[in-house]
JSON list of C-alpha atoms in Angstrom, two decimals:
[
{"chain": "A", "resi": 159, "resn": "MET", "atom": "CA", "xyz": [24.11, -23.48, -8.19]},
{"chain": "A", "resi": 160, "resn": "ALA", "atom": "CA", "xyz": [24.23, -20.42, -5.97]},
{"chain": "A", "resi": 161, "resn": "VAL", "atom": "CA", "xyz": [20.85, -18.99, -5.02]},
{"chain": "A", "resi": 162, "resn": "THR", "atom": "CA", "xyz": [20.63, -15.22, -5.23]},
{"chain": "A", "resi": 163, "resn": "SER", "atom": "CA", "xyz": [18.81, -13.85, -2.21]},
{"chain": "A", "resi": 164, "resn": "LYS", "atom": "CA", "xyz": [16.37, -11.00, -2.66]},
{"chain": "A", "resi": 165, "resn": "ALA", "atom": "CA", "xyz": [15.78, -8.10, -0.33]},
{"chain": "A", "resi": 166, "resn": "ALA", "atom": "CA", "xyz": [12.39, -7.82, 1.36]},
{"chain": "A", "resi": 167, "resn": "GLN", "atom": "CA", "xyz": [11.70, -4.68, -0.67]},
{"chain": "A", "resi": 168, "resn": "ASP", "atom": "CA", "xyz": [11.81, -6.72, -3.89]},
{"chain": "A", "resi": 169, "resn": "PHE", "atom": "CA", "xyz": [8.61, -8.49, -2.84]},
{"chain": "A", "resi": 170, "resn": "VAL", "atom": "CA", "xyz": [6.69, -5.28, -2.09]},
{"chain": "A", "resi": 171, "resn": "PRO", "atom": "CA", "xyz": [4.84, -4.04, -5.22]},
{"chain": "A", "resi": 172, "resn": "ILE", "atom": "CA", "xyz": [4.48, -0.51, -3.84]},
{"chain": "A", "resi": 173, "resn": "LYS", "atom": "CA", "xyz": [6.75, 2.24, -5.14]},
{"chain": "A", "resi": 174, "resn": "GLU", "atom": "CA", "xyz": [5.37, 5.05, -2.99]},
{"chain": "A", "resi": 175, "resn": "ILE", "atom": "CA", "xyz": [2.28, 6.38, -1.22]},
{"chain": "A", "resi": 176, "resn": "ARG", "atom": "CA", "xyz": [1.57, 10.00, -2.07]},
{"chain": "A", "resi": 177, "resn": "ASP", "atom": "CA", "xyz": [-1.38, 12.15, -0.95]},
{"chain": "A", "resi": 178, "resn": "GLY", "atom": "CA", "xyz": [-3.58, 9.16, -0.19]},
{"chain": "A", "resi": 179, "resn": "VAL", "atom": "CA", "xyz": [-2.72, 7.41, -3.46]},
{"chain": "A", "resi": 180, "resn": "VAL", "atom": "CA", "xyz": [-0.76, 4.16, -3.74]},
{"chain": "A", "resi": 181, "resn": "ILE", "atom": "CA", "xyz": [1.62, 4.12, -6.70]},
{"chain": "A", "resi": 182, "resn": "LEU", "atom": "CA", "xyz": [2.77, 0.65, -7.69]},
{"chain": "A", "resi": 183, "resn": "LYS", "atom": "CA", "xyz": [6.08, -0.22, -9.29]},
{"chain": "A", "resi": 184, "resn": "ASP", "atom": "CA", "xyz": [4.36, -0.76, -12.65]},
{"chain": "A", "resi": 185, "resn": "GLY", "atom": "CA", "xyz": [3.16, 2.87, -12.59]},
{"chain": "A", "resi": 186, "resn": "THR", "atom": "CA", "xyz": [-0.51, 2.15, -11.88]},
{"chain": "A", "resi": 187, "resn": "MET", "atom": "CA", "xyz": [-2.34, 3.92, -9.07]},
{"chain": "A", "resi": 188, "resn": "ARG", "atom": "CA", "xyz": [-4.74, 2.83, -6.34]},
{"chain": "A", "resi": 189, "resn": "MET", "atom": "CA", "xyz": [-7.03, 4.58, -3.89]},
{"chain": "A", "resi": 190, "resn": "LEU", "atom": "CA", "xyz": [-8.31, 2.68, -0.88]},
{"chain": "A", "resi": 191, "resn": "LEU", "atom": "CA", "xyz": [-11.76, 3.08, 0.64]},
{"chain": "A", "resi": 192, "resn": "MET", "atom": "CA", "xyz": [-12.83, 1.75, 4.01]},
{"chain": "A", "resi": 193, "resn": "ALA", "atom": "CA", "xyz": [-16.43, 0.53, 3.88]},
{"chain": "A", "resi": 194, "resn": "SER", "atom": "CA", "xyz": [-19.00, -0.09, 6.59]},
{"chain": "A", "resi": 195, "resn": "SER", "atom": "CA", "xyz": [-20.86, -3.39, 6.80]},
{"chain": "A", "resi": 196, "resn": "VAL", "atom": "CA", "xyz": [-24.54, -4.23, 6.44]},
{"chain": "A", "resi": 197, "resn": "ASN", "atom": "CA", "xyz": [-26.04, -6.95, 8.63]},
{"chain": "A", "resi": 198, "resn": "LEU", "atom": "CA", "xyz": [-28.53, -8.67, 6.33]},
{"chain": "A", "resi": 199, "resn": "ALA", "atom": "CA", "xyz": [-29.61, -11.01, 9.13]},
{"chain": "A", "resi": 200, "resn": "LEU", "atom": "CA", "xyz": [-31.32, -8.08, 10.88]},
{"chain": "A", "resi": 201, "resn": "LYS", "atom": "CA", "xyz": [-33.32, -7.11, 7.80]},
{"chain": "A", "resi": 202, "resn": "SER", "atom": "CA", "xyz": [-36.60, -8.48, 6.50]},
{"chain": "A", "resi": 203, "resn": "GLY", "atom": "CA", "xyz": [-36.75, -10.63, 3.39]},
{"chain": "A", "resi": 204, "resn": "ASP", "atom": "CA", "xyz": [-37.85, -7.70, 1.22]},
{"chain": "A", "resi": 205, "resn": "GLU", "atom": "CA", "xyz": [-35.07, -5.50, 2.61]},
{"chain": "A", "resi": 206, "resn": "GLN", "atom": "CA", "xyz": [-32.48, -8.18, 1.95]},
{"chain": "A", "resi": 207, "resn": "THR", "atom": "CA", "xyz": [-33.67, -8.52, -1.64]},
{"chain": "A", "resi": 208, "resn": "ALA", "atom": "CA", "xyz": [-33.55, -4.75, -2.12]},
{"chain": "A", "resi": 209, "resn": "VAL", "atom": "CA", "xyz": [-29.97, -4.54, -0.82]},
{"chain": "A", "resi": 210, "resn": "LEU", "atom": "CA", "xyz": [-28.80, -7.41, -3.03]},
{"chain": "A", "resi": 211, "resn": "MET", "atom": "CA", "xyz": [-30.49, -5.92, -6.09]},
{"chain": "A", "resi": 212, "resn": "GLN", "atom": "CA", "xyz": [-28.86, -2.55, -5.45]},
{"chain": "A", "resi": 213, "resn": "PHE", "atom": "CA", "xyz": [-25.48, -4.22, -5.04]},
{"chain": "A", "resi": 214, "resn": "GLN", "atom": "CA", "xyz": [-25.99, -6.16, -8.27]},
{"chain": "A", "resi": 215, "resn": "SER", "atom": "CA", "xyz": [-26.94, -2.94, -10.04]},
{"chain": "A", "resi": 216, "resn": "PHE", "atom": "CA", "xyz": [-23.83, -1.26, -8.64]},
{"chain": "A", "resi": 217, "resn": "LEU", "atom": "CA", "xyz": [-21.54, -4.03, -9.92]},
{"chain": "A", "resi": 218, "resn": "ASN", "atom": "CA", "xyz": [-23.16, -4.00, -13.37]},
{"chain": "A", "resi": 219, "resn": "SER", "atom": "CA", "xyz": [-22.72, -0.22, -13.63]},
{"chain": "A", "resi": 220, "resn": "LEU", "atom": "CA", "xyz": [-18.95, -0.32, -13.12]},
{"chain": "A", "resi": 221, "resn": "GLU", "atom": "CA", "xyz": [-16.79, 0.19, -16.20]},
{"chain": "A", "resi": 222, "resn": "PHE", "atom": "CA", "xyz": [-13.57, -0.55, -14.34]},
{"chain": "A", "resi": 223, "resn": "SER", "atom": "CA", "xyz": [-12.36, -3.30, -12.05]},
{"chain": "A", "resi": 224, "resn": "THR", "atom": "CA", "xyz": [-12.39, -3.02, -8.27]},
{"chain": "A", "resi": 225, "resn": "GLN", "atom": "CA", "xyz": [-11.09, -5.22, -5.49]},
{"chain": "A", "resi": 226, "resn": "ILE", "atom": "CA", "xyz": [-12.85, -5.89, -2.20]},
{"chain": "A", "resi": 227, "resn": "PHE", "atom": "CA", "xyz": [-10.43, -6.88, 0.54]},
{"chain": "A", "resi": 228, "resn": "ILE", "atom": "CA", "xyz": [-11.33, -8.02, 4.06]},
{"chain": "A", "resi": 229, "resn": "GLN", "atom": "CA", "xyz": [-8.69, -7.81, 6.77]},
{"chain": "A", "resi": 230, "resn": "SER", "atom": "CA", "xyz": [-9.23, -9.48, 10.13]},
{"chain": "A", "resi": 231, "resn": "ARG", "atom": "CA", "xyz": [-7.36, -8.10, 13.12]},
{"chain": "A", "resi": 232, "resn": "ARG", "atom": "CA", "xyz": [-7.44, -9.18, 16.71]},
{"chain": "A", "resi": 233, "resn": "LEU", "atom": "CA", "xyz": [-9.28, -6.49, 18.62]},
{"chain": "A", "resi": 234, "resn": "ASP", "atom": "CA", "xyz": [-7.06, -4.44, 20.92]},
{"chain": "A", "resi": 235, "resn": "ILE", "atom": "CA", "xyz": [-9.08, -4.34, 24.14]},
{"chain": "A", "resi": 236, "resn": "ARG", "atom": "CA", "xyz": [-6.44, -2.50, 26.18]},
{"chain": "A", "resi": 237, "resn": "PRO", "atom": "CA", "xyz": [-7.79, 1.06, 25.70]},
{"chain": "A", "resi": 238, "resn": "TYR", "atom": "CA", "xyz": [-11.18, -0.12, 26.96]},
{"chain": "A", "resi": 239, "resn": "LEU", "atom": "CA", "xyz": [-9.58, -1.81, 29.97]},
{"chain": "A", "resi": 240, "resn": "ARG", "atom": "CA", "xyz": [-7.62, 1.35, 30.77]},
{"chain": "A", "resi": 241, "resn": "ARG", "atom": "CA", "xyz": [-10.85, 3.37, 30.82]},
{"chain": "A", "resi": 242, "resn": "LEU", "atom": "CA", "xyz": [-12.38, 0.81, 33.16]},
{"chain": "A", "resi": 243, "resn": "GLU", "atom": "CA", "xyz": [-9.33, 1.01, 35.44]},
{"chain": "A", "resi": 244, "resn": "ASP", "atom": "CA", "xyz": [-9.66, 4.81, 35.56]},
{"chain": "A", "resi": 245, "resn": "ARG", "atom": "CA", "xyz": [-13.35, 4.45, 36.36]},
{"chain": "A", "resi": 246, "resn": "HIS", "atom": "CA", "xyz": [-12.49, 1.96, 39.10]},
{"chain": "A", "resi": 247, "resn": "LYS", "atom": "CA", "xyz": [-10.02, 4.37, 40.70]},
{"chain": "A", "resi": 248, "resn": "ALA", "atom": "CA", "xyz": [-12.47, 7.28, 40.58]},
{"chain": "A", "resi": 249, "resn": "GLU", "atom": "CA", "xyz": [-15.42, 5.33, 41.97]},
{"chain": "A", "resi": 250, "resn": "MET", "atom": "CA", "xyz": [-16.22, 6.13, 45.62]},
{"chain": "A", "resi": 251, "resn": "ASN", "atom": "CA", "xyz": [-18.90, 3.49, 46.17]},
{"chain": "A", "resi": 252, "resn": "ASP", "atom": "CA", "xyz": [-17.29, 0.29, 47.49]},
{"chain": "A", "resi": 253, "resn": "LEU", "atom": "CA", "xyz": [-19.94, -1.97, 45.98]},
{"chain": "A", "resi": 254, "resn": "LEU", "atom": "CA", "xyz": [-19.54, -0.43, 42.53]},
{"chain": "A", "resi": 255, "resn": "LYS", "atom": "CA", "xyz": [-15.75, -0.71, 42.82]},
{"chain": "A", "resi": 256, "resn": "VAL", "atom": "CA", "xyz": [-16.11, -4.45, 43.42]},
{"chain": "A", "resi": 257, "resn": "GLN", "atom": "CA", "xyz": [-18.47, -4.82, 40.47]},
{"chain": "A", "resi": 258, "resn": "ILE", "atom": "CA", "xyz": [-16.16, -2.88, 38.16]},
{"chain": "A", "resi": 259, "resn": "ARG", "atom": "CA", "xyz": [-13.19, -5.00, 39.24]},
{"chain": "A", "resi": 260, "resn": "GLU", "atom": "CA", "xyz": [-15.14, -8.20, 38.60]},
{"chain": "A", "resi": 261, "resn": "TYR", "atom": "CA", "xyz": [-16.14, -6.90, 35.18]},
{"chain": "A", "resi": 262, "resn": "ILE", "atom": "CA", "xyz": [-12.52, -6.04, 34.32]},
{"chain": "A", "resi": 263, "resn": "ASN", "atom": "CA", "xyz": [-11.41, -9.53, 35.30]},
{"chain": "A", "resi": 264, "resn": "PHE", "atom": "CA", "xyz": [-14.24, -11.02, 33.25]},
{"chain": "A", "resi": 265, "resn": "ILE", "atom": "CA", "xyz": [-13.24, -9.06, 30.13]},
{"chain": "A", "resi": 266, "resn": "ARG", "atom": "CA", "xyz": [-9.60, -10.08, 30.57]},
{"chain": "A", "resi": 267, "resn": "THR", "atom": "CA", "xyz": [-10.56, -13.74, 30.91]},
{"chain": "A", "resi": 268, "resn": "VAL", "atom": "CA", "xyz": [-12.82, -13.69, 27.85]},
{"chain": "A", "resi": 269, "resn": "THR", "atom": "CA", "xyz": [-10.26, -11.97, 25.62]},
{"chain": "A", "resi": 270, "resn": "GLN", "atom": "CA", "xyz": [-7.53, -14.37, 26.71]},
{"chain": "A", "resi": 271, "resn": "MET", "atom": "CA", "xyz": [-9.67, -17.43, 25.98]},
{"chain": "A", "resi": 272, "resn": "THR", "atom": "CA", "xyz": [-11.19, -16.18, 22.72]},
{"chain": "A", "resi": 273, "resn": "ASN", "atom": "CA", "xyz": [-9.73, -14.24, 19.82]},
{"chain": "A", "resi": 274, "resn": "ILE", "atom": "CA", "xyz": [-12.13, -11.34, 19.32]},
{"chain": "A", "resi": 275, "resn": "MET", "atom": "CA", "xyz": [-11.62, -10.20, 15.75]},
{"chain": "A", "resi": 276, "resn": "ASN", "atom": "CA", "xyz": [-12.32, -6.86, 14.12]},
{"chain": "A", "resi": 277, "resn": "LYS", "atom": "CA", "xyz": [-12.91, -6.90, 10.37]},
{"chain": "A", "resi": 278, "resn": "LEU", "atom": "CA", "xyz": [-11.92, -4.09, 8.02]},
{"chain": "A", "resi": 279, "resn": "PHE", "atom": "CA", "xyz": [-13.63, -3.90, 4.63]},
{"chain": "A", "resi": 280, "resn": "ILE", "atom": "CA", "xyz": [-11.36, -2.23, 2.08]},
{"chain": "A", "resi": 281, "resn": "ILE", "atom": "CA", "xyz": [-12.27, -1.39, -1.52]},
{"chain": "A", "resi": 282, "resn": "VAL", "atom": "CA", "xyz": [-9.36, -0.86, -3.91]},
{"chain": "A", "resi": 283, "resn": "VAL", "atom": "CA", "xyz": [-10.04, 1.42, -6.87]},
{"chain": "A", "resi": 284, "resn": "PRO", "atom": "CA", "xyz": [-7.39, 1.26, -9.65]},
{"chain": "A", "resi": 285, "resn": "PHE", "atom": "CA", "xyz": [-6.30, 3.60, -12.43]},
{"chain": "A", "resi": 286, "resn": "SER", "atom": "CA", "xyz": [-3.63, 3.32, -15.11]},
{"chain": "A", "resi": 287, "resn": "PRO", "atom": "CA", "xyz": [-2.23, 6.76, -16.02]},
{"chain": "A", "resi": 288, "resn": "THR", "atom": "CA", "xyz": [-1.02, 7.40, -19.56]},
{"chain": "A", "resi": 289, "resn": "LYS", "atom": "CA", "xyz": [2.03, 9.31, -18.33]},
{"chain": "A", "resi": 290, "resn": "SER", "atom": "CA", "xyz": [4.58, 8.43, -15.67]},
{"chain": "A", "resi": 291, "resn": "VAL", "atom": "CA", "xyz": [3.70, 9.77, -12.23]},
{"chain": "A", "resi": 292, "resn": "THR", "atom": "CA", "xyz": [6.60, 8.17, -10.38]},
{"chain": "A", "resi": 293, "resn": "ALA", "atom": "CA", "xyz": [9.64, 9.79, -8.87]},
{"chain": "A", "resi": 294, "resn": "THR", "atom": "CA", "xyz": [12.65, 10.50, -11.07]},
{"chain": "A", "resi": 295, "resn": "THR", "atom": "CA", "xyz": [15.15, 9.71, -8.31]},
{"chain": "A", "resi": 296, "resn": "GLU", "atom": "CA", "xyz": [14.98, 7.07, -5.61]},
{"chain": "A", "resi": 297, "resn": "SER", "atom": "CA", "xyz": [15.44, 7.64, -1.90]},
{"chain": "A", "resi": 298, "resn": "LYS", "atom": "CA", "xyz": [18.73, 6.18, -0.72]},
{"chain": "A", "resi": 299, "resn": "ASN", "atom": "CA", "xyz": [17.11, 4.67, 2.35]},
{"chain": "A", "resi": 300, "resn": "GLY", "atom": "CA", "xyz": [14.22, 2.91, 0.64]},
{"chain": "A", "resi": 301, "resn": "GLY", "atom": "CA", "xyz": [11.56, 5.56, 1.29]},
{"chain": "A", "resi": 302, "resn": "ILE", "atom": "CA", "xyz": [8.08, 4.29, 2.03]},
{"chain": "A", "resi": 303, "resn": "LEU", "atom": "CA", "xyz": [9.22, 0.67, 1.76]},
{"chain": "A", "resi": 304, "resn": "ASN", "atom": "CA", "xyz": [11.37, 1.00, 4.86]},
{"chain": "A", "resi": 305, "resn": "ASN", "atom": "CA", "xyz": [8.39, 2.42, 6.70]},
{"chain": "A", "resi": 306, "resn": "LEU", "atom": "CA", "xyz": [6.16, -0.47, 5.63]},
{"chain": "A", "resi": 307, "resn": "LEU", "atom": "CA", "xyz": [8.76, -3.03, 6.60]},
{"chain": "A", "resi": 308, "resn": "GLY", "atom": "CA", "xyz": [9.15, -1.61, 10.09]},
{"chain": "A", "resi": 309, "resn": "LYS", "atom": "CA", "xyz": [12.26, 0.51, 9.57]},
{"chain": "A", "resi": 310, "resn": "LYS", "atom": "CA", "xyz": [12.46, 4.05, 10.82]},
{"chain": "A", "resi": 311, "resn": "LYS", "atom": "CA", "xyz": [14.06, 5.95, 7.95]},
{"chain": "A", "resi": 312, "resn": "ASN", "atom": "CA", "xyz": [11.59, 7.37, 5.46]},
{"chain": "A", "resi": 313, "resn": "GLU", "atom": "CA", "xyz": [13.05, 9.93, 3.09]},
{"chain": "A", "resi": 314, "resn": "LYS", "atom": "CA", "xyz": [10.79, 11.27, 0.36]},
{"chain": "A", "resi": 315, "resn": "PRO", "atom": "CA", "xyz": [11.92, 10.72, -3.23]},
{"chain": "A", "resi": 316, "resn": "VAL", "atom": "CA", "xyz": [12.43, 13.67, -5.56]},
{"chain": "A", "resi": 317, "resn": "VAL", "atom": "CA", "xyz": [9.64, 14.10, -8.13]},
{"chain": "A", "resi": 318, "resn": "SER", "atom": "CA", "xyz": [9.94, 16.02, -11.40]},
{"chain": "A", "resi": 319, "resn": "GLN", "atom": "CA", "xyz": [7.46, 18.75, -12.33]},
{"chain": "A", "resi": 320, "resn": "GLY", "atom": "CA", "xyz": [6.17, 16.69, -15.23]},
{"chain": "A", "resi": 321, "resn": "ALA", "atom": "CA", "xyz": [5.53, 13.71, -12.96]},
{"chain": "A", "resi": 322, "resn": "LEU", "atom": "CA", "xyz": [3.71, 15.95, -10.47]},
{"chain": "A", "resi": 323, "resn": "GLU", "atom": "CA", "xyz": [1.41, 17.32, -13.17]},
{"chain": "A", "resi": 324, "resn": "ALA", "atom": "CA", "xyz": [0.73, 13.82, -14.50]},
{"chain": "A", "resi": 325, "resn": "PHE", "atom": "CA", "xyz": [0.00, 12.65, -10.97]},
{"chain": "A", "resi": 326, "resn": "GLU", "atom": "CA", "xyz": [-2.54, 15.41, -10.31]},
{"chain": "A", "resi": 327, "resn": "GLU", "atom": "CA", "xyz": [-4.29, 14.70, -13.61]},
{"chain": "A", "resi": 328, "resn": "ALA", "atom": "CA", "xyz": [-4.42, 10.96, -12.93]},
{"chain": "A", "resi": 329, "resn": "ARG", "atom": "CA", "xyz": [-5.55, 11.48, -9.33]},
{"chain": "A", "resi": 330, "resn": "SER", "atom": "CA", "xyz": [-8.44, 13.63, -10.54]},
{"chain": "A", "resi": 331, "resn": "GLN", "atom": "CA", "xyz": [-9.67, 10.79, -12.76]},
{"chain": "A", "resi": 332, "resn": "LEU", "atom": "CA", "xyz": [-9.09, 8.29, -9.96]},
{"chain": "A", "resi": 333, "resn": "GLU", "atom": "CA", "xyz": [-11.19, 10.42, -7.61]},
{"chain": "A", "resi": 334, "resn": "GLN", "atom": "CA", "xyz": [-14.01, 10.36, -10.15]},
{"chain": "A", "resi": 335, "resn": "ARG", "atom": "CA", "xyz": [-13.96, 6.57, -9.99]},
{"chain": "A", "resi": 336, "resn": "VAL", "atom": "CA", "xyz": [-13.98, 6.75, -6.21]},
{"chain": "A", "resi": 337, "resn": "GLY", "atom": "CA", "xyz": [-17.07, 8.96, -6.40]},
{"chain": "A", "resi": 338, "resn": "ILE", "atom": "CA", "xyz": [-18.84, 6.41, -8.59]},
{"chain": "A", "resi": 339, "resn": "VAL", "atom": "CA", "xyz": [-18.05, 3.62, -6.12]},
{"chain": "A", "resi": 340, "resn": "SER", "atom": "CA", "xyz": [-19.11, 5.73, -3.14]},
{"chain": "A", "resi": 341, "resn": "GLN", "atom": "CA", "xyz": [-22.45, 6.72, -4.69]},
{"chain": "A", "resi": 342, "resn": "GLY", "atom": "CA", "xyz": [-23.19, 3.19, -5.85]},
{"chain": "A", "resi": 343, "resn": "LEU", "atom": "CA", "xyz": [-22.54, 1.63, -2.47]},
{"chain": "A", "resi": 344, "resn": "SER", "atom": "CA", "xyz": [-24.49, 4.31, -0.62]},
{"chain": "A", "resi": 345, "resn": "ARG", "atom": "CA", "xyz": [-27.65, 2.93, -2.27]},
{"chain": "A", "resi": 346, "resn": "THR", "atom": "CA", "xyz": [-27.02, -0.38, -0.51]},
{"chain": "A", "resi": 347, "resn": "GLY", "atom": "CA", "xyz": [-26.58, 1.31, 2.87]},
{"chain": "A", "resi": 348, "resn": "VAL", "atom": "CA", "xyz": [-22.79, 0.97, 2.83]},
{"chain": "A", "resi": 349, "resn": "ARG", "atom": "CA", "xyz": [-20.81, 4.07, 3.81]},
{"chain": "A", "resi": 350, "resn": "VAL", "atom": "CA", "xyz": [-17.27, 4.53, 2.53]},
{"chain": "A", "resi": 351, "resn": "VAL", "atom": "CA", "xyz": [-14.42, 6.88, 3.38]},
{"chain": "A", "resi": 352, "resn": "SER", "atom": "CA", "xyz": [-11.14, 7.37, 1.53]},
{"chain": "A", "resi": 353, "resn": "LEU", "atom": "CA", "xyz": [-8.01, 6.42, 3.44]},
{"chain": "A", "resi": 354, "resn": "GLY", "atom": "CA", "xyz": [-5.21, 8.97, 3.75]},
{"chain": "A", "resi": 355, "resn": "THR", "atom": "CA", "xyz": [-1.49, 8.36, 3.44]},
{"chain": "A", "resi": 356, "resn": "GLU", "atom": "CA", "xyz": [-0.99, 7.63, 7.15]},
{"chain": "A", "resi": 357, "resn": "GLU", "atom": "CA", "xyz": [-3.95, 5.23, 7.28]},
{"chain": "A", "resi": 358, "resn": "ILE", "atom": "CA", "xyz": [-2.82, 3.41, 4.13]},
{"chain": "A", "resi": 359, "resn": "THR", "atom": "CA", "xyz": [0.70, 3.09, 5.51]},
{"chain": "A", "resi": 360, "resn": "GLU", "atom": "CA", "xyz": [-0.65, 1.62, 8.74]},
{"chain": "A", "resi": 361, "resn": "LEU", "atom": "CA", "xyz": [-2.83, -0.82, 6.79]},
{"chain": "A", "resi": 362, "resn": "TYR", "atom": "CA", "xyz": [0.09, -2.09, 4.73]},
{"chain": "A", "resi": 363, "resn": "TYR", "atom": "CA", "xyz": [2.31, -2.15, 7.81]},
{"chain": "A", "resi": 364, "resn": "HIS", "atom": "CA", "xyz": [-0.07, -4.63, 9.44]},
{"chain": "A", "resi": 365, "resn": "LEU", "atom": "CA", "xyz": [-0.10, -6.70, 6.24]},
{"chain": "A", "resi": 366, "resn": "PHE", "atom": "CA", "xyz": [3.68, -6.90, 5.98]},
{"chain": "A", "resi": 367, "resn": "ASN", "atom": "CA", "xyz": [4.25, -7.21, 9.73]},
{"chain": "A", "resi": 368, "resn": "PRO", "atom": "CA", "xyz": [1.46, -9.53, 10.97]},
{"chain": "A", "resi": 369, "resn": "GLY", "atom": "CA", "xyz": [3.40, -10.51, 14.09]},
{"chain": "A", "resi": 370, "resn": "GLU", "atom": "CA", "xyz": [3.18, -6.96, 15.43]},
{"chain": "A", "resi": 371, "resn": "ASP", "atom": "CA", "xyz": [-0.56, -7.35, 16.08]},
{"chain": "A", "resi": 372, "resn": "GLU", "atom": "CA", "xyz": [0.06, -10.20, 18.51]},
{"chain": "A", "resi": 373, "resn": "LYS", "atom": "CA", "xyz": [2.66, -8.14, 20.37]},
{"chain": "A", "resi": 374, "resn": "ARG", "atom": "CA", "xyz": [0.37, -5.14, 20.72]},
{"chain": "A", "resi": 375, "resn": "VAL", "atom": "CA", "xyz": [-2.74, -6.92, 21.94]},
{"chain": "A", "resi": 376, "resn": "ALA", "atom": "CA", "xyz": [-1.45, -8.58, 25.11]},
{"chain": "A", "resi": 377, "resn": "VAL", "atom": "CA", "xyz": [-4.16, -7.54, 27.59]},
{"chain": "A", "resi": 378, "resn": "ASN", "atom": "CA", "xyz": [-2.02, -8.16, 30.65]},
{"chain": "A", "resi": 379, "resn": "GLU", "atom": "CA", "xyz": [0.34, -5.29, 29.82]}
]
């Protein structure tokens, strides 16, 4: 029996990303929030209890589902090393130049021996609109999917006026949910910020192209 191969785009549930909103192929919408972390180990017992109680209260107050996603990325140390190299070149004191060079070599050695990870905390807030908000015609070159999969072409699809109005109405209700999440988490000491279209695209690009991180973080470049 012949096996029908599927294109990579068939496995991506995203239809488009518009104005900071992810629209899935099933017509539902998502907004993504990046959240800060709280180090409970640095807090007293009473403070830890207070944070956990506030978080429990926040979860119990929600009338809609949310998803908390943690993404680990290898920390790109190259910008920091470049600043150190610039500082080394500008330094006039010979002793300090030697110390800076030794420090640069130390950082390179540590990052080569150990994977230093940076964690992103993402909260996904969903909404199911009652009317279609998706494009009426598809982009010939795959639109946002090509961008997520590492291809260069990214033509915007054509959207009808009715779909635009439905999108704005649904986004307004989605933003209300985002406000509820933001206010609830602020009581626990967690700060959140909504991701824009470019930031969401970059996030999904890293998810669908995990090998790119390893290429970009070579500290010897």
